[in-house]
Short mmCIF file of C-alpha atoms in Angstrom, two decimals:
data_model
loop_
_atom_site.label_atom_id
_atom_site.label_comp_id
_atom_site.label_asym_id
_atom_site.label_seq_id
_atom_site.Cartn_x
_atom_site.Cartn_y
_atom_site.Cartn_z
CA MET A 2 40.73 87.47 151.12
CA ARG A 3 41.19 88.82 147.51
CA VAL A 4 44.60 90.35 145.77
CA GLY A 5 45.35 91.85 142.94
CA VAL A 6 48.98 91.30 141.03
CA LEU A 7 50.18 93.27 138.64
CA THR A 8 53.22 93.92 136.55
CA GLY A 9 54.48 97.27 135.93
CA GLY A 10 57.08 99.49 133.58
CA GLY A 11 59.55 97.49 131.08
CA ASP A 12 58.78 93.76 130.98
CA CYS A 13 61.67 92.18 132.61
CA PRO A 14 63.07 88.11 132.77
CA GLY A 15 61.29 86.15 135.23
CA LEU A 16 58.07 88.46 135.90
CA ASN A 17 55.95 85.19 134.75
CA ALA A 18 57.76 83.40 137.68
CA VAL A 19 56.62 85.48 140.07
CA ILE A 20 53.36 85.87 138.91
CA ARG A 21 53.51 81.81 139.29
CA ALA A 22 54.76 82.54 142.81
CA VAL A 23 52.74 84.76 144.36
CA THR A 24 49.90 83.27 143.08
CA LYS A 25 50.67 79.78 144.15
CA SER A 26 51.10 80.53 146.99
CA LEU A 27 48.50 82.22 148.30
CA ILE A 28 46.08 79.77 146.98
CA ASN A 29 47.28 77.69 148.87
CA HIS A 30 46.69 78.82 151.68
CA GLY A 31 42.92 78.30 151.18
CA GLN A 32 41.60 81.78 151.87
CA CYS A 33 42.50 83.60 149.13
CA GLU A 34 41.86 85.01 145.56
CA VAL A 35 43.90 85.76 142.98
CA LEU A 36 42.80 88.56 140.34
CA GLY A 37 45.62 88.88 137.23
CA ILE A 38 45.78 93.19 137.10
CA ALA A 39 46.32 94.14 132.65
CA ASP A 40 48.78 96.30 131.46
CA GLY A 41 50.69 97.91 134.97
CA PHE A 42 48.77 100.00 136.74
CA GLU A 43 46.44 100.93 133.20
CA GLY A 44 44.14 98.08 134.56
CA LEU A 45 43.57 100.03 136.75
CA MET A 46 43.10 103.55 135.49
CA GLY A 47 40.07 103.22 132.33
CA ALA A 48 36.54 103.22 133.00
CA GLN A 49 36.37 99.02 134.25
CA PRO A 50 39.25 97.56 135.54
CA ARG A 51 40.69 95.07 133.93
CA VAL A 52 41.69 91.73 135.68
CA LYS A 53 41.63 88.17 135.73
CA SER A 54 41.09 85.14 137.55
CA LEU A 55 44.88 83.56 138.35
CA SER A 56 43.64 79.76 139.05
CA TRP A 57 46.66 77.10 140.01
CA ASP A 58 46.49 75.81 136.46
CA GLU A 59 47.14 79.64 134.56
CA VAL A 60 50.50 80.23 135.60
CA SER A 61 50.99 76.03 135.51
CA GLY A 62 54.46 76.29 132.94
CA ILE A 63 55.55 79.53 133.14
CA LEU A 64 58.33 79.70 135.47
CA HIS A 65 60.56 79.46 132.72
CA ILE A 66 58.82 82.62 130.03
CA GLY A 67 60.36 86.02 130.21
CA GLY A 68 57.57 88.33 129.47
CA THR A 69 54.29 88.73 131.40
CA ILE A 70 51.73 87.06 131.19
CA LEU A 71 49.51 89.93 132.43
CA GLY A 72 50.45 92.41 130.24
CA THR A 73 52.42 95.61 130.93
CA SER A 74 53.06 98.70 130.19
CA ASN A 75 55.66 101.59 130.85
CA SER A 76 53.85 104.79 130.50
CA ALA A 77 51.04 105.00 132.95
CA ASN A 78 50.36 106.34 135.70
CA PRO A 79 47.95 107.08 137.92
CA LEU A 80 48.33 109.98 139.65
CA ARG A 81 48.67 111.64 136.87
CA ASP A 82 45.42 113.81 137.48
CA ALA A 83 42.52 113.82 140.21
CA ALA A 84 40.08 112.74 138.14
CA THR A 85 42.75 109.53 137.20
CA LEU A 86 43.20 108.84 140.98
CA GLU A 87 40.13 109.13 141.55
CA GLN A 88 38.67 106.41 138.98
CA VAL A 89 41.86 103.94 140.54
CA GLY A 90 39.82 104.20 143.60
CA ARG A 91 36.66 103.44 142.04
CA ASN A 92 37.52 100.50 140.88
CA VAL A 93 39.68 99.07 143.45
CA GLN A 94 35.87 99.48 145.79
CA GLN A 95 34.41 97.56 142.58
CA LEU A 96 36.54 94.54 142.38
CA GLY A 97 37.19 94.88 146.51
CA LEU A 98 41.02 94.05 146.35
CA ASP A 99 42.37 94.13 149.70
CA VAL A 100 45.92 94.61 148.08
CA VAL A 101 47.94 94.24 145.27
CA VAL A 102 50.83 93.16 144.79
CA ALA A 103 52.96 95.13 141.98
CA ILE A 104 55.62 93.92 140.49
CA GLY A 105 58.17 96.78 138.93
CA GLY A 106 60.98 99.41 139.62
CA ASP A 107 61.47 102.10 141.87
CA GLY A 108 59.10 104.05 139.82
CA THR A 109 55.94 101.17 140.13
CA MET A 110 56.46 101.00 144.06
CA SER A 111 56.89 105.14 143.56
CA LEU A 112 53.30 104.97 142.33
CA ALA A 113 52.25 102.41 144.95
CA HIS A 114 53.96 104.00 147.69
CA GLY A 115 51.90 107.46 146.39
CA LEU A 116 48.28 104.56 145.35
CA ALA A 117 47.74 105.13 149.42
CA GLN A 118 46.02 107.92 148.95
CA VAL A 119 42.79 106.13 147.91
CA GLY A 120 42.99 103.35 149.88
CA LEU A 121 45.37 100.89 147.45
CA GLN A 122 47.45 99.16 149.74
CA CYS A 123 49.87 97.44 147.93
CA VAL A 124 52.81 94.59 148.61
CA GLY A 125 56.15 96.05 146.46
CA VAL A 126 57.95 93.32 144.89
CA PRO A 127 61.73 94.97 142.80
CA LYS A 128 62.36 94.32 139.42
CA THR A 129 64.89 96.04 137.02
CA ILE A 130 67.57 94.81 134.92
CA ASP A 131 69.42 97.69 136.17
CA ASN A 132 69.68 96.92 139.75
CA ASP A 133 68.84 99.57 140.25
CA ILE A 134 66.20 99.83 143.88
CA ALA A 135 67.17 100.79 146.78
CA SER A 136 67.74 98.76 149.90
CA CYS A 137 67.68 96.01 147.60
CA GLU A 138 71.07 94.27 146.49
CA ARG A 139 70.25 92.56 143.81
CA SER A 140 67.09 92.01 142.01
CA PHE A 141 65.67 89.33 139.68
CA GLY A 142 65.75 89.93 135.98
CA PHE A 143 70.07 91.44 135.82
CA ASP A 144 71.91 88.35 135.97
CA THR A 145 70.08 87.12 132.51
CA ALA A 146 70.49 90.77 131.70
CA VAL A 147 73.58 90.17 132.11
CA ALA A 148 74.22 87.42 131.01
CA THR A 149 72.82 89.07 127.54
CA VAL A 150 75.14 91.43 127.42
CA THR A 151 78.33 90.29 128.02
CA GLU A 152 77.58 87.02 125.16
CA SER A 153 76.73 90.45 122.76
CA LEU A 154 80.46 91.36 123.61
CA ARG A 155 81.82 87.62 122.99
CA ARG A 156 80.06 88.48 119.47
CA ILE A 157 81.29 91.66 118.75
CA GLU A 158 85.00 91.22 119.62
CA SER A 159 85.11 88.45 117.31
CA THR A 160 83.94 90.95 114.45
CA ALA A 161 86.11 93.88 116.46
CA MET A 162 89.49 91.69 115.79
CA SER A 163 88.90 91.07 112.25
CA HIS A 164 87.95 94.11 111.09
CA HIS A 165 90.23 96.18 113.34
CA ARG A 166 87.42 98.16 114.19
CA VAL A 167 87.00 100.81 117.32
CA MET A 168 83.27 98.93 119.20
CA ILE A 169 80.93 100.75 121.16
CA VAL A 170 78.70 98.63 123.31
CA GLU A 171 74.78 100.68 124.77
CA THR A 172 73.21 99.37 127.38
CA MET A 173 70.36 99.88 129.65
CA GLY A 174 70.54 101.24 132.80
CA ARG A 175 68.94 104.79 133.05
CA HIS A 176 71.18 106.55 135.92
CA ALA A 177 72.91 103.62 137.22
CA GLY A 178 76.00 102.08 135.81
CA TRP A 179 75.45 98.50 137.32
CA LEU A 180 74.24 96.58 133.88
CA ALA A 181 77.11 97.67 132.06
CA LEU A 182 80.02 97.50 135.01
CA GLU A 183 79.18 93.84 135.16
CA SER A 184 77.87 92.88 131.87
CA GLY A 185 82.18 95.00 130.83
CA ILE A 186 83.72 93.30 133.33
CA ALA A 187 82.22 89.92 132.52
CA GLY A 188 82.23 90.63 128.46
CA ALA A 189 86.33 91.36 128.49
CA ALA A 190 85.58 95.09 127.77
CA ASP A 191 88.12 97.74 127.84
CA ILE A 192 87.31 101.25 128.55
CA ILE A 193 83.49 101.00 130.88
CA LEU A 194 81.71 103.84 131.00
CA LEU A 195 79.03 104.63 133.32
CA PRO A 196 76.37 107.13 134.60
CA GLU A 197 78.32 107.65 138.11
CA ILE A 198 81.38 109.29 135.66
CA ASP A 199 81.71 111.73 133.18
CA TYR A 200 84.08 109.96 131.17
CA ASP A 201 86.70 112.44 129.99
CA LEU A 202 86.99 111.81 125.69
CA LYS A 203 91.27 112.66 125.94
CA SER A 204 91.71 109.35 128.51
CA ILE A 205 89.18 107.30 125.86
CA ILE A 206 90.90 108.10 122.48
CA LYS A 207 94.50 107.96 124.42
CA VAL A 208 93.81 104.43 125.19
CA CYS A 209 92.35 102.92 122.11
CA LYS A 210 96.08 104.87 119.78
CA ASP A 211 97.45 102.71 121.89
CA ARG A 212 95.83 99.83 121.36
CA GLU A 213 95.53 101.08 117.37
CA GLU A 214 99.77 100.12 117.64
CA ARG A 215 98.36 96.47 119.79
CA GLN A 216 96.29 94.62 119.33
CA ARG A 217 94.11 96.76 117.15
CA TYR A 218 90.34 97.00 118.46
CA THR A 219 88.71 98.11 121.12
CA ILE A 220 86.31 97.43 123.31
CA ILE A 221 83.95 99.65 125.28
CA CYS A 222 80.06 99.62 126.89
CA ILE A 223 78.93 102.72 128.20
CA GLY A 224 75.69 102.30 129.91
CA GLU A 225 72.76 104.94 128.31
CA GLY A 226 73.45 107.50 131.70
CA ALA A 227 76.30 108.05 130.73
CA LYS A 228 77.34 111.27 129.22
CA GLU A 229 80.97 113.29 128.83
CA SER A 230 81.76 116.11 131.01
CA GLY A 231 80.57 119.48 130.84
CA GLN A 232 77.81 117.33 128.22
CA SER A 233 74.61 116.70 129.33
CA LEU A 234 73.09 113.95 128.76
CA THR A 235 71.36 112.35 125.52
CA VAL A 236 68.11 111.87 125.74
CA ARG A 237 65.68 109.61 123.23
CA GLU A 238 62.54 110.72 123.92
CA ARG A 239 60.19 112.39 126.68
CA ILE A 240 57.03 110.82 127.36
CA GLU A 241 53.96 113.39 128.36
CA HIS A 242 52.12 112.17 132.63
CA SER A 243 55.08 108.93 132.46
CA PRO A 244 56.65 108.41 135.20
CA ASP A 245 59.83 107.90 133.14
CA PRO A 246 58.80 111.14 131.06
CA VAL A 247 62.81 111.16 129.92
CA ARG A 248 63.58 107.78 127.63
CA LEU A 249 67.49 108.15 127.04
CA GLY A 250 69.36 106.31 124.30
CA GLY A 251 71.80 107.07 121.98
CA VAL A 252 74.91 107.94 123.56
CA GLY A 253 76.52 105.04 121.80
CA HIS A 254 75.96 106.71 118.43
CA VAL A 255 76.70 110.81 120.57
CA LEU A 256 81.04 108.85 121.50
CA ARG A 257 81.16 107.69 118.14
CA GLU A 258 80.67 110.47 116.57
CA ARG A 259 83.33 112.67 118.72
CA LEU A 260 85.64 109.47 118.65
CA GLN A 261 86.37 108.93 115.52
CA PRO A 262 88.07 111.81 113.60
CA HIS A 263 91.19 111.43 116.41
CA LEU A 264 91.31 106.91 115.08
CA LYS A 265 92.58 105.28 112.26
CA SER A 266 90.68 102.67 113.20
CA GLU A 267 87.44 102.17 111.42
CA VAL A 268 84.25 103.46 115.00
CA ARG A 269 81.40 101.21 115.13
CA THR A 270 78.21 101.45 117.10
CA THR A 271 75.65 98.65 118.12
CA VAL A 272 72.78 99.56 120.47
CA LEU A 273 71.99 96.55 121.77
CA GLY A 274 68.27 98.26 122.86
CA HIS A 275 65.12 96.07 123.69
CA VAL A 276 67.49 92.11 123.63
CA GLN A 277 68.43 93.05 127.01
CA ARG A 278 65.62 92.74 128.31
CA GLY A 279 64.01 89.84 126.70
CA GLY A 280 64.13 86.05 126.31
CA ASP A 281 63.78 83.18 129.38
CA PRO A 282 65.54 84.34 133.29
CA THR A 283 68.34 82.44 133.90
CA PRO A 284 68.70 80.06 136.62
CA TYR A 285 69.48 82.34 138.89
CA ASP A 286 66.95 84.69 138.03
CA ARG A 287 64.20 82.13 138.31
CA VAL A 288 65.14 80.93 142.01
CA LEU A 289 65.11 84.69 143.16
CA ALA A 290 62.12 85.20 141.06
CA THR A 291 60.71 82.34 142.56
CA GLN A 292 61.74 83.16 146.54
CA PHE A 293 61.04 86.68 145.56
CA GLY A 294 56.73 85.83 144.94
CA HIS A 295 56.69 83.70 147.90
CA HIS A 296 58.11 86.61 150.29
CA ALA A 297 55.50 88.83 148.89
CA ALA A 298 52.52 86.21 149.41
CA GLN A 299 53.59 85.74 153.18
CA LEU A 300 54.01 89.63 153.20
CA VAL A 301 50.22 90.17 152.51
CA LEU A 302 48.58 86.92 154.63
CA SER A 303 50.48 87.99 157.98
CA GLY A 304 49.47 92.29 156.53
CA GLN A 305 52.64 93.69 156.81
CA LEU A 306 51.23 95.86 153.70
CA GLY A 307 53.03 98.86 151.98
CA HIS A 308 56.54 96.82 152.30
CA MET A 309 58.25 96.05 149.51
CA VAL A 310 60.81 91.94 149.03
CA THR A 311 63.98 92.33 148.84
CA LEU A 312 67.81 90.39 149.09
CA GLN A 313 70.52 92.59 151.12
CA TYR A 314 72.59 90.39 152.27
CA GLY A 315 71.87 87.40 151.03
CA ARG A 316 68.93 87.24 152.99
CA ILE A 317 65.41 87.84 151.42
CA GLY A 318 63.71 90.16 153.38
CA SER A 319 61.23 93.70 153.55
CA VAL A 320 61.56 96.76 153.46
CA ALA A 321 58.83 99.55 154.01
CA ILE A 322 57.53 101.13 150.13
CA ALA A 323 58.12 104.20 151.60
CA ASP A 324 61.52 103.81 152.28
CA VAL A 325 62.41 103.38 148.28
CA ALA A 326 60.05 105.48 146.31
CA ASN A 327 61.41 108.01 144.55
CA THR A 328 65.08 106.89 145.28
CA GLN A 329 67.96 105.22 143.21
CA ARG A 330 70.12 103.12 144.32
CA THR A 331 73.30 103.99 141.87
CA VAL A 332 77.18 102.08 142.00
CA PRO A 333 79.23 103.95 144.39
CA LEU A 334 82.08 105.17 143.35
CA ASP A 335 83.93 103.17 146.21
CA SER A 336 82.77 100.01 145.45
CA PRO A 337 85.33 96.71 144.77
CA LEU A 338 83.83 96.28 141.28
CA LEU A 339 85.86 100.39 140.05
CA SER A 340 89.02 99.41 141.97
CA MET A 341 89.56 96.09 140.26
CA ALA A 342 88.50 97.23 136.75
CA ARG A 343 90.92 99.74 137.47
CA ASP A 344 93.77 96.97 139.26
CA ILE A 345 93.08 95.32 136.08
CA GLY A 346 93.04 97.88 133.20
CA ILE A 347 90.36 98.98 132.19
CA CYS A 348 89.64 102.85 131.05
CA LEU A 349 86.30 104.68 132.70
CA GLY A 350 86.88 107.48 131.66
CA GLU A 351 88.76 109.20 133.79
CA VAL A 352 91.09 111.69 134.03
#
């Protein structure tokens, strides 16, 4: 059996742990050859496929290393036109691939689902620091990102306290607020603004003014997909042919410009950016990624193709890729985390 492995979308701590677990589990089975596909689906889109054999030694010693030894791409779209799709089909036949283990987020799962039309069967492994993949309560990479943002909030709080400033910290997360919410709670943010709840500027101004008279500083954690009520999303970049053609970002600067005229305190914005993706995975993410990789190998060996590994109710399992393609898991408005945040005095930007 010849199995391809690729990492698609943005990079994320824990990818190498999955590659290691998938490869070693399949090799240990004794009847599988594993090929690493370079730069996500891009490695299957050219005139010649870009792959390398993955041996036991090749994937040893990479468990704790961030990033991906295979490379990745968040703009490669094998479904963008008929010619590209046909080329992918030819490359799959040339390589003799029986299945590809696609490690990625909702965009990667959507592409994996679409590639069935050229005969490429996939097994999915959910990856995202955004924690927004449908039917999966926790994806690897999220815990590490939360830890990174939380530490950043703590560092920013100390300088905010010293200078009596309002400090805005913008996180990633796209249209889901999980990263901003959990990091904001862990990092003791005074205001947490999420894509799921359009914020009211007057509410934020009131909290900041009240704190000017008491603590004399305010920490705001805002997800990149958040927006003021009645306003449009802040789009940083548009990318042609990409599975995710709109990249968000800059909302922290927009909020600073809106807040500053109303406050005595100086307002500053820090956009954490790709620091949230980098670094070595936490122990939790190393274990979860290894579990996901092992289960993906079991799905391959048992012939359960077209499924994605998942974590639901604390148990590793699987769901059909078709059920998670083109969908997203956002923070529900009745989430206990939101209720708790309100009860302990965190402003969510509501009226």
